[in-house]
């Protein structure tokens, strides 16, 4: 699976958009970009994933650059409950090894009042 | 949505005893489950892949005789930490794979193990 690079930490004001970047310059054509987050002392929570088109769901938006070498997770209106570690993971969808996720250090997002 | 239940949420045990952690998929069958370990202020590390009806596959450096995994049914996988020592104290997390047509991965809420 391709390696990802994320900033160690970011701050965001409550109510503002939080934009979390991820670099994955070695991504392969059949690899998806997945985002998970982990709130303190809980299991990871799936947020969103995409291949090459921008994606949006009830939690967030995912913007993937045209060359697919980087992406940005957008939380449109951050709340205090969005404070968590956000993990960007690149891997193939499906397959026998689906689920064997390699977690990097992620980005610690702190949302301030 | 699909839920994965992990039990217990936390456990304290004496050194030398064994501890069993359960991971259940509540509304789907999971032929494959995964066990992760997370030390304080570190990321999750995959320990093993649990396959229903067959032996688990362990990641390099994980002692299979110390971390016993049993996946006896399509909805239950257990991780037993045998002869626990203080260095085994960690946050253990399971995940379950829901297969096609809506393939997705769901995580349990984790188990905090403290070995005294």
Coordinates of N, CA and C in Angstrom, one line a residue:
Chain A
X1 N 0.8 -1.2 0.0 CA 0.0 0.0 0.0 C 0.9 1.3 0.0
X2 N 0.4 2.3 -0.7 CA 1.1 3.5 -0.8 C 1.2 4.2 0.6
X3 N 2.4 4.9 0.8 CA 2.6 5.6 2.0 C 1.9 7.0 2.0
X4 N 1.5 7.4 3.1 CA 0.9 8.7 3.2 C 1.6 9.6 4.1
X5 N 1.5 10.9 3.9 CA 2.2 11.9 4.7 C 1.1 13.0 5.2
X6 N 1.0 13.2 6.5 CA 0.0 14.1 7.0 C 0.7 15.0 8.0
X7 N 0.2 16.3 8.2 CA 0.8 17.1 9.2 C 0.5 16.5 10.6
X8 N 1.4 16.7 11.5 CA 1.3 16.1 12.8 C 0.0 16.7 13.6
X9 N -0.2 18.0 13.4 CA -1.3 18.5 14.2 C -1.9 19.8 13.4
X10 N -3.1 20.0 13.7 CA -3.8 21.2 13.1 C -4.8 21.7 14.1
X11 N -5.1 23.0 14.1 CA -6.1 23.6 14.9 C -7.2 24.2 14.0
X12 N -8.4 24.3 14.6 CA -9.5 24.9 13.8 C -10.5 25.5 14.8
X13 N -11.0 26.6 14.4 CA -12.0 27.2 15.3 C -13.4 26.6 15.0
X14 N -14.1 26.4 16.1 CA -15.5 25.8 16.0 C -16.3 26.6 15.0
X15 N -17.0 25.9 14.2 CA -17.9 26.5 13.2 C -17.2 26.7 11.9
X16 N -15.9 26.7 11.9 CA -15.2 26.9 10.6 C -14.9 25.6 9.9
X17 N -14.5 25.7 8.7 CA -14.2 24.5 8.0 C -12.8 24.0 8.4
X18 N -12.6 22.7 8.5 CA -11.3 22.1 8.8 C -10.9 21.4 7.6
X19 N -9.7 21.8 7.1 CA -9.2 21.2 5.8 C -7.9 20.4 6.2
X20 N -8.0 19.1 6.1 CA -6.9 18.2 6.5 C -6.2 17.7 5.2
X21 N -4.9 18.0 5.0 CA -4.3 17.5 3.8 C -3.6 16.2 4.0
X22 N -3.4 15.5 2.9 CA -2.7 14.2 2.9 C -1.9 14.1 1.6
X23 N -0.7 13.7 1.6 CA 0.1 13.5 0.4 C 0.3 12.0 0.2
X24 N 0.0 11.5 -1.0 CA 0.2 10.1 -1.3 C 0.7 10.0 -2.7
X25 N 2.0 10.5 -2.9 CA 2.5 10.6 -4.2 C 2.8 9.3 -4.9
X26 N 2.9 8.2 -4.2 CA 3.2 6.9 -4.8 C 1.9 6.0 -5.0
X27 N 0.8 6.7 -4.9 CA -0.5 5.9 -5.1 C -0.6 5.3 -6.4
X28 N -1.1 4.0 -6.4 CA -1.3 3.3 -7.7 C -2.7 3.5 -8.2
X29 N -2.9 3.2 -9.5 CA -4.2 3.4 -10.1 C -5.4 2.7 -9.5
X30 N -5.1 1.6 -8.9 CA -6.3 0.9 -8.3 C -6.4 1.1 -6.8
X31 N -5.7 2.1 -6.3 CA -5.7 2.3 -4.8 C -6.7 3.5 -4.5
X32 N -7.5 3.3 -3.5 CA -8.4 4.3 -3.0 C -7.8 5.1 -1.8
X33 N -8.3 6.3 -1.6 CA -7.9 7.1 -0.4 C -9.0 6.9 0.6
X34 N -8.7 6.4 1.8 CA -9.6 6.3 2.9 C -9.3 7.3 4.0
X35 N -10.3 7.7 4.7 CA -10.1 8.6 5.9 C -10.9 7.9 7.0
X36 N -10.1 7.8 8.1 CA -10.7 7.4 9.4 C -10.4 8.4 10.5
X37 N -11.1 8.4 11.5 CA -10.7 9.2 12.7 C -10.9 8.4 13.9
X38 N -10.1 8.8 14.9 CA -10.1 8.1 16.2 C -10.2 9.2 17.3
X39 N -11.4 9.2 18.0 CA -11.5 10.0 19.1 C -10.9 9.3 20.3
X40 N -10.4 10.0 21.2 CA -9.6 9.5 22.3 C -10.3 8.3 23.0
X41 N -9.5 7.2 23.1 CA -9.9 5.9 23.8 C -11.1 5.3 23.1
X42 N -11.3 5.5 21.8 CA -12.3 4.8 21.1 C -11.7 4.1 19.8
X43 N -12.5 3.2 19.2 CA -12.0 2.6 18.0 C -12.1 3.6 16.8
X44 N -11.4 3.4 15.8 CA -11.5 4.3 14.6 C -12.9 4.3 14.0
X45 N -13.2 5.4 13.4 CA -14.5 5.6 12.8 C -14.3 5.9 11.3
X46 N -14.9 5.2 10.4 CA -14.8 5.5 9.0 C -15.5 6.8 8.7
X47 N -14.8 7.6 7.8 CA -15.3 8.9 7.4 C -15.8 8.9 6.0
X48 N -14.9 8.6 5.1 CA -15.1 8.7 3.7 C -14.0 8.0 2.9
X49 N -14.3 7.7 1.6 CA -13.2 7.2 0.8 C -13.5 7.6 -0.7
X50 N -12.5 7.6 -1.5 CA -12.7 7.9 -2.9 C -11.5 7.4 -3.7
X51 N -11.8 7.3 -5.0 CA -10.8 6.8 -6.0 C -10.1 8.0 -6.7
X52 N -11.0 8.8 -7.5 CA -10.4 9.9 -8.2 C -11.4 11.1 -8.2
X53 N -12.7 10.8 -8.1 CA -13.6 11.9 -8.1 C -13.8 12.4 -6.7
X54 N -14.2 13.6 -6.5 CA -14.5 14.2 -5.2 C -15.7 13.5 -4.7
X55 N -15.7 13.3 -3.4 CA -16.8 12.6 -2.7 C -17.3 13.5 -1.6
X56 N -18.6 13.3 -1.3 CA -19.2 14.0 -0.2 C -20.2 13.1 0.5
X57 N -20.2 13.1 1.8 CA -21.3 12.4 2.6 C -21.7 13.3 3.7
X58 N -22.4 12.7 4.6 CA -23.0 13.5 5.7 C -21.9 14.0 6.7
X59 N -20.8 13.4 6.7 CA -19.7 13.8 7.6 C -18.7 14.7 7.0
X60 N -18.3 14.5 5.7 CA -17.2 15.3 5.2 C -17.2 15.3 3.7
X61 N -16.3 16.0 3.2 CA -16.0 16.0 1.7 C -14.6 15.6 1.5
X62 N -14.3 14.9 0.4 CA -13.0 14.5 0.1 C -12.6 15.0 -1.3
X63 N -11.6 15.8 -1.3 CA -11.1 16.4 -2.6 C -9.8 15.7 -3.0
X64 N -9.8 15.1 -4.1 CA -8.6 14.4 -4.6 C -8.1 15.2 -5.8
X65 N -6.8 15.5 -5.8 CA -6.2 16.2 -6.9 C -6.3 15.4 -8.2
X66 N -6.2 16.0 -9.3 CA -6.3 15.4 -10.6 C -5.2 14.3 -10.8
X67 N -4.0 14.6 -10.3 CA -3.0 13.6 -10.4 C -3.0 12.5 -9.3
X68 N -3.9 12.7 -8.4 CA -4.2 11.8 -7.3 C -3.0 11.6 -6.3
X69 N -2.1 12.6 -6.4 CA -1.0 12.5 -5.5 C -1.2 13.1 -4.1
X70 N -2.3 13.8 -4.0 CA -2.7 14.3 -2.7 C -4.2 14.5 -2.6
X71 N -4.7 14.7 -1.4 CA -6.1 14.8 -1.1 C -6.3 15.7 0.1
X72 N -7.5 16.2 0.2 CA -7.9 17.0 1.4 C -9.2 16.5 1.9
X73 N -9.3 16.3 3.2 CA -10.5 16.0 3.9 C -11.1 17.3 4.4
X74 N -12.3 17.6 4.1 CA -12.9 18.8 4.6 C -14.1 18.5 5.5
X75 N -14.0 19.0 6.7 CA -15.1 19.0 7.7 C -15.7 20.4 7.6
X76 N -16.9 20.6 7.0 CA -17.4 21.9 6.6 C -17.7 22.8 7.8
X77 N -18.1 22.3 8.9 CA -18.4 23.1 10.0 C -18.0 22.4 11.3
X78 N -16.7 22.5 11.6 CA -16.1 21.7 12.7 C -16.8 22.0 14.0
X79 N -17.0 21.0 14.8 CA -17.5 21.2 16.2 C -16.4 20.6 17.1
X80 N -16.7 20.9 18.4 CA -15.7 20.4 19.4 C -15.6 18.9 19.4
X81 N -16.7 18.2 19.0 CA -16.7 16.7 19.0 C -15.9 16.2 17.8
X82 N -15.4 17.1 16.9 CA -14.6 16.6 15.8 C -13.1 16.6 16.2
X83 N -12.8 17.0 17.4 CA -11.4 16.8 17.9 C -11.1 15.4 18.0
X84 N -10.0 15.0 17.2 CA -9.7 13.6 17.1 C -8.4 13.5 16.3
X85 N -7.9 12.2 16.2 CA -6.8 12.0 15.3 C -7.4 11.5 13.9
X86 N -6.9 12.1 12.9 CA -7.5 11.8 11.5 C -6.4 11.0 10.7
X87 N -6.8 9.9 10.2 CA -5.9 9.0 9.5 C -6.2 9.0 8.0
X88 N -5.3 9.2 7.2 CA -5.4 9.1 5.7 C -4.7 7.8 5.3
X89 N -5.4 6.9 4.7 CA -4.9 5.6 4.4 C -5.2 5.3 2.9
X90 N -4.2 4.8 2.2 CA -4.3 4.5 0.8 C -4.2 3.0 0.6
X91 N -5.2 2.4 0.0 CA -5.1 1.0 -0.2 C -6.1 0.5 -1.3
X92 N -6.0 -0.7 -1.8 CA -6.9 -1.2 -2.7 C -8.2 -1.5 -2.0
X93 N -9.3 -1.3 -2.7 CA -10.6 -1.7 -2.2 C -10.8 -3.2 -2.5
X94 N -11.4 -3.9 -1.6 CA -11.7 -5.3 -1.8 C -10.4 -6.1 -1.8
X95 N -10.5 -7.3 -2.2 CA -9.3 -8.2 -2.2 C -9.2 -8.9 -0.9
X96 N -8.4 -10.0 -0.9 CA -8.3 -10.8 0.2 C -7.6 -10.1 1.4
X97 N -6.9 -9.0 1.2 CA -6.2 -8.3 2.3 C -7.0 -7.1 2.7
X98 N -8.2 -7.0 2.2 CA -9.0 -5.8 2.6 C -9.3 -5.8 4.1
X99 N -9.0 -4.7 4.7 CA -9.2 -4.6 6.1 C -7.8 -4.6 6.9
X100 N -6.8 -5.0 6.2 CA -5.4 -4.9 6.8 C -4.9 -3.5 6.6
X101 N -5.4 -2.6 7.5 CA -5.0 -1.2 7.3 C -3.7 -0.9 8.0
X102 N -2.9 -0.1 7.3 CA -1.7 0.4 7.9 C -1.9 1.9 8.3
X103 N -1.9 2.1 9.6 CA -2.2 3.4 10.1 C -0.9 4.1 10.3
X104 N -0.8 5.3 9.8 CA 0.4 6.2 10.1 C 0.1 6.9 11.4
X105 N 0.8 8.0 11.6 CA 0.6 8.8 12.8 C -0.6 9.7 12.8
X106 N -1.1 10.0 11.6 CA -2.3 10.8 11.5 C -2.1 12.2 11.9
X107 N -3.2 13.0 11.8 CA -3.2 14.4 12.1 C -4.0 14.6 13.4
X108 N -3.5 15.2 14.4 CA -4.3 15.5 15.6 C -5.0 16.8 15.3
X109 N -6.3 16.8 15.1 CA -7.1 18.0 14.9 C -7.7 18.4 16.2
X110 N -7.4 19.7 16.6 CA -8.0 20.2 17.8 C -8.9 21.4 17.4
X111 N -10.2 21.2 17.7 CA -11.2 22.3 17.4 C -11.4 23.1 18.7
X112 N -11.2 24.4 18.5 CA -11.2 25.3 19.7 C -12.6 26.1 19.7
X113 N -13.1 26.4 20.9 CA -14.3 27.2 21.0 C -14.2 28.5 20.3
Chain B
X1 N -26.7 1.4 11.1 CA -25.5 0.9 10.4 C -25.0 -0.3 11.2
X2 N -24.1 -1.0 10.5 CA -23.5 -2.2 11.1 C -22.7 -1.8 12.3
X3 N -22.7 -2.7 13.3 CA -22.1 -2.5 14.6 C -21.2 -3.6 14.9
X4 N -20.0 -3.3 15.5 CA -19.1 -4.3 16.0 C -19.0 -4.0 17.5
X5 N -19.3 -5.0 18.3 CA -19.3 -4.9 19.7 C -18.0 -5.6 20.3
X6 N -17.3 -4.9 21.1 CA -16.1 -5.4 21.7 C -16.2 -5.4 23.2
X7 N -15.9 -6.5 23.9 CA -16.1 -6.6 25.3 C -14.9 -7.3 25.9
X8 N -14.4 -6.9 27.1 CA -14.9 -5.8 27.9 C -14.3 -4.5 27.3
X9 N -14.7 -3.4 27.9 CA -14.2 -2.1 27.5 C -12.9 -1.8 28.2
X10 N -12.8 -2.3 29.4 CA -11.5 -2.2 30.1 C -11.4 -3.4 31.0
X11 N -10.1 -3.8 31.3 CA -9.9 -4.9 32.2 C -8.6 -4.6 32.9
X12 N -8.6 -5.0 34.2 CA -7.3 -4.9 35.0 C -7.1 -6.3 35.5
X13 N -5.9 -6.8 35.3 CA -5.5 -8.1 35.7 C -4.2 -8.2 36.4
X14 N -3.9 -9.3 37.1 CA -2.6 -9.5 37.7 C -1.7 -10.1 36.7
X15 N -0.4 -9.8 36.9 CA 0.6 -10.4 36.0 C 0.6 -11.9 36.1
X16 N 0.6 -12.6 34.9 CA 0.6 -14.0 34.9 C -0.7 -14.6 34.6
X17 N -1.8 -13.8 34.7 CA -3.1 -14.3 34.4 C -3.4 -14.1 32.9
X18 N -4.5 -14.8 32.4 CA -4.9 -14.7 31.0 C -6.2 -13.8 30.9
X19 N -6.3 -13.1 29.9 CA -7.4 -12.2 29.6 C -8.0 -12.5 28.3
X20 N -9.3 -12.6 28.2 CA -10.0 -12.9 26.9 C -10.8 -11.6 26.5
X21 N -10.6 -11.2 25.3 CA -11.4 -10.1 24.7 C -12.2 -10.6 23.6
X22 N -13.5 -10.2 23.6 CA -14.4 -10.7 22.5 C -14.7 -9.6 21.5
X23 N -14.9 -10.0 20.3 CA -15.3 -9.0 19.2 C -16.4 -9.7 18.5
X24 N -17.6 -9.0 18.4 CA -18.8 -9.6 17.8 C -19.3 -8.6 16.7
X25 N -19.6 -9.2 15.6 CA -20.3 -8.4 14.6 C -21.8 -8.6 14.8
X26 N -22.6 -7.6 15.1 CA -23.9 -7.7 15.6 C -25.0 -7.9 14.5
X27 N -24.8 -7.4 13.3 CA -25.8 -7.5 12.3 C -25.3 -7.9 10.9
X28 N -24.1 -8.5 10.9 CA -23.6 -9.1 9.6 C -22.6 -10.2 10.0
X29 N -22.4 -11.0 9.0 CA -21.4 -12.1 9.2 C -20.0 -11.6 8.7
X30 N -19.1 -11.9 9.5 CA -17.7 -11.4 9.3 C -16.8 -12.6 9.1
X31 N -16.5 -13.0 7.9 CA -15.5 -14.1 7.8 C -14.1 -13.7 8.2
X32 N -13.9 -12.5 8.2 CA -12.5 -12.0 8.5 C -12.6 -10.8 9.5
X33 N -11.9 -11.0 10.6 CA -11.8 -9.9 11.6 C -10.3 -9.6 11.8
X34 N -10.0 -8.5 12.3 CA -8.6 -8.0 12.5 C -8.4 -7.5 14.0
X35 N -7.2 -7.8 14.5 CA -6.9 -7.3 15.8 C -5.7 -6.3 15.8
X36 N -5.9 -5.2 16.4 CA -4.9 -4.2 16.5 C -4.5 -3.9 17.9
X37 N -3.3 -3.3 18.1 CA -2.9 -2.9 19.4 C -2.4 -1.5 19.3
X38 N -2.7 -0.7 20.3 CA -2.3 0.7 20.3 C -1.7 1.1 21.7
X39 N -0.5 1.5 21.7 CA 0.2 2.0 22.9 C -0.1 3.5 23.0
X40 N 0.0 4.0 24.2 CA -0.3 5.5 24.4 C 0.5 6.4 23.4
X41 N -0.3 7.3 22.8 CA 0.3 8.3 21.9 C 0.9 7.7 20.7
X42 N 0.6 6.5 20.4 CA 1.1 5.8 19.2 C -0.1 5.4 18.3
X43 N 0.2 5.0 17.1 CA -0.8 4.7 16.1 C -1.2 3.2 16.3
X44 N -2.2 2.8 15.6 CA -2.7 1.4 15.7 C -1.7 0.5 14.9
X45 N -1.4 -0.7 15.5 CA -0.6 -1.6 14.8 C -1.3 -2.9 14.7
X46 N -1.4 -3.4 13.4 CA -2.1 -4.7 13.2 C -1.3 -5.8 13.8
X47 N -2.1 -6.6 14.6 CA -1.5 -7.8 15.2 C -1.7 -9.1 14.4
X48 N -2.9 -9.2 14.0 CA -3.3 -10.5 13.3 C -4.6 -10.4 12.6
X49 N -4.7 -11.3 11.6 CA -6.0 -11.4 10.9 C -6.6 -12.7 11.3
X50 N -7.9 -12.6 11.7 CA -8.6 -13.7 12.2 C -9.6 -14.2 11.1
X51 N -9.5 -15.5 10.7 CA -10.3 -16.0 9.7 C -11.2 -17.1 10.2
X52 N -12.5 -17.0 10.0 CA -13.5 -18.0 10.5 C -13.1 -19.4 10.0
X53 N -13.0 -20.3 11.0 CA -12.8 -21.7 10.7 C -11.4 -22.0 10.4
X54 N -10.5 -21.1 10.5 CA -9.1 -21.5 10.2 C -8.1 -20.7 11.1
X55 N -6.9 -21.0 11.0 CA -5.9 -20.4 11.9 C -5.7 -18.9 11.6
X56 N -5.4 -18.1 12.6 CA -5.2 -16.7 12.4 C -3.8 -16.5 11.7
X57 N -3.7 -15.4 11.1 CA -2.4 -15.0 10.4 C -1.8 -13.9 11.3
X58 N -0.7 -14.1 11.8 CA -0.1 -13.1 12.7 C 1.0 -12.2 11.9
X59 N 1.0 -11.0 12.3 CA 2.0 -10.1 11.7 C 3.4 -10.4 12.3
X60 N 4.4 -10.0 11.6 CA 5.8 -10.2 12.1 C 6.0 -9.6 13.5
X61 N 6.6 -10.4 14.3 CA 6.9 -9.9 15.7 C 5.8 -10.1 16.7
X62 N 4.7 -10.6 16.3 CA 3.6 -10.9 17.2 C 3.6 -12.4 17.6
X63 N 3.7 -12.7 18.9 CA 3.8 -14.1 19.4 C 2.4 -14.7 19.3
X64 N 2.3 -15.7 18.5 CA 1.0 -16.4 18.3 C 0.7 -17.2 19.6
X65 N 1.6 -17.7 20.3 CA 1.3 -18.5 21.5 C 0.9 -17.6 22.7
X66 N 1.3 -16.3 22.6 CA 0.9 -15.4 23.6 C -0.4 -14.7 23.4
X67 N -0.7 -14.5 22.1 CA -2.0 -13.8 21.7 C -2.8 -14.8 20.9
X68 N -3.6 -15.6 21.6 CA -4.4 -16.6 21.0 C -5.6 -16.1 20.4
X69 N -5.9 -16.4 19.1 CA -7.0 -15.9 18.4 C -7.9 -17.0 18.0
X70 N -9.2 -16.9 18.3 CA -10.1 -17.9 17.9 C -11.3 -17.3 17.2
X71 N -11.6 -17.8 16.0 CA -12.7 -17.2 15.2 C -13.7 -18.4 14.9
X72 N -14.4 -18.8 15.9 CA -15.2 -20.0 15.8 C -16.5 -19.9 15.1
X73 N -17.0 -18.7 14.9 CA -18.2 -18.4 14.2 C -18.1 -17.2 13.4
X74 N -19.1 -17.0 12.5 CA -19.1 -15.9 11.6 C -19.3 -14.5 12.3
X75 N -19.6 -14.5 13.6 CA -19.9 -13.3 14.2 C -19.1 -13.1 15.5
X76 N -18.1 -14.0 15.7 CA -17.3 -13.8 17.0 C -15.9 -14.2 16.8
X77 N -15.0 -13.3 17.2 CA -13.6 -13.6 17.3 C -13.1 -13.2 18.7
X78 N -12.3 -14.0 19.2 CA -11.7 -13.7 20.6 C -10.2 -13.6 20.5
X79 N -9.7 -12.8 21.3 CA -8.3 -12.6 21.5 C -8.0 -12.9 23.0
X80 N -7.1 -13.9 23.2 CA -6.7 -14.2 24.6 C -5.3 -13.8 24.8
X81 N -5.0 -12.9 25.7 CA -3.7 -12.6 26.1 C -3.3 -13.5 27.2
X82 N -2.4 -14.4 26.9 CA -2.0 -15.4 27.9 C -0.8 -15.0 28.7
X83 N -0.8 -15.4 30.0 CA 0.3 -15.0 30.9 C 0.7 -13.5 30.8
X84 N -0.3 -12.7 31.0 CA -0.1 -11.3 30.7 C 1.0 -10.7 31.6
X85 N 1.7 -9.8 31.1 CA 2.7 -9.0 31.8 C 2.5 -7.5 31.6
X86 N 3.0 -6.7 32.5 CA 2.8 -5.3 32.4 C 3.0 -4.7 31.0
X87 N 4.0 -5.2 30.3 CA 4.3 -4.7 29.0 C 3.2 -5.0 28.0
X88 N 2.3 -5.9 28.3 CA 1.1 -6.2 27.5 C 0.0 -5.1 27.6
X89 N 0.2 -4.3 28.6 CA -0.8 -3.3 28.9 C -0.9 -2.4 27.6
X90 N -2.1 -2.3 27.1 CA -2.3 -1.6 25.8 C -3.8 -1.4 25.5
X91 N -4.1 -0.7 24.5 CA -5.5 -0.6 24.0 C -5.6 -1.6 22.8
X92 N -6.5 -2.5 22.9 CA -6.7 -3.5 21.9 C -8.0 -3.2 21.1
X93 N -7.9 -3.3 19.8 CA -9.1 -2.9 19.0 C -9.3 -4.0 17.9
X94 N -10.5 -4.3 17.7 CA -10.8 -5.3 16.7 C -11.6 -4.6 15.6
X95 N -11.6 -5.2 14.4 CA -12.4 -4.7 13.3 C -12.9 -5.9 12.6
X96 N -14.1 -5.7 11.9 CA -14.7 -6.8 11.2 C -15.0 -6.4 9.8
X97 N -14.8 -7.3 8.9 CA -15.0 -7.0 7.5 C -16.4 -7.5 7.0
X98 N -17.2 -6.6 6.5 CA -18.4 -7.0 5.9 C -18.2 -7.2 4.4
X99 N -18.6 -8.3 3.9 CA -18.3 -8.6 2.5 C -19.3 -8.0 1.5
X100 N -19.1 -8.5 0.3 CA -20.0 -8.0 -0.8 C -21.5 -8.2 -0.5
X101 N -22.4 -7.4 -1.0 CA -22.1 -6.4 -2.0 C -21.7 -5.0 -1.5
X102 N -21.9 -4.8 -0.2 CA -21.5 -3.5 0.4 C -20.3 -3.7 1.3
X103 N -19.2 -4.0 0.7 CA -18.0 -4.3 1.5 C -17.5 -3.1 2.3
X104 N -17.3 -3.3 3.6 CA -16.9 -2.2 4.4 C -16.2 -2.8 5.7
X105 N -15.5 -2.0 6.4 CA -14.8 -2.4 7.6 C -15.3 -1.6 8.7
X106 N -15.6 -2.3 9.8 CA -16.2 -1.7 11.0 C -15.3 -2.0 12.2
X107 N -15.1 -1.0 13.1 CA -14.2 -1.2 14.2 C -15.0 -1.3 15.5
X108 N -14.5 -2.1 16.4 CA -15.0 -2.1 17.8 C -14.6 -0.9 18.6
X109 N -15.1 -0.8 19.8 CA -14.8 0.4 20.6 C -13.5 0.3 21.4
X110 N -12.9 -0.9 21.3 CA -11.6 -1.0 22.0 C -11.7 -1.6 23.4
X111 N -10.6 -2.2 23.8 CA -10.4 -2.7 25.2 C -9.1 -2.2 25.8
X112 N -9.2 -1.5 26.9 CA -8.0 -1.0 27.6 C -7.6 -2.1 28.6
X113 N -6.4 -2.7 28.4 CA -5.9 -3.7 29.2 C -4.8 -3.1 30.1
X114 N -5.0 -3.3 31.4 CA -3.9 -2.9 32.3 C -3.5 -4.1 33.1
X115 N -2.2 -4.4 33.0 CA -1.7 -5.6 33.8 C -0.8 -5.1 34.9
X116 N -1.2 -5.5 36.1 CA -0.5 -5.0 37.3 C 0.7 -5.9 37.7

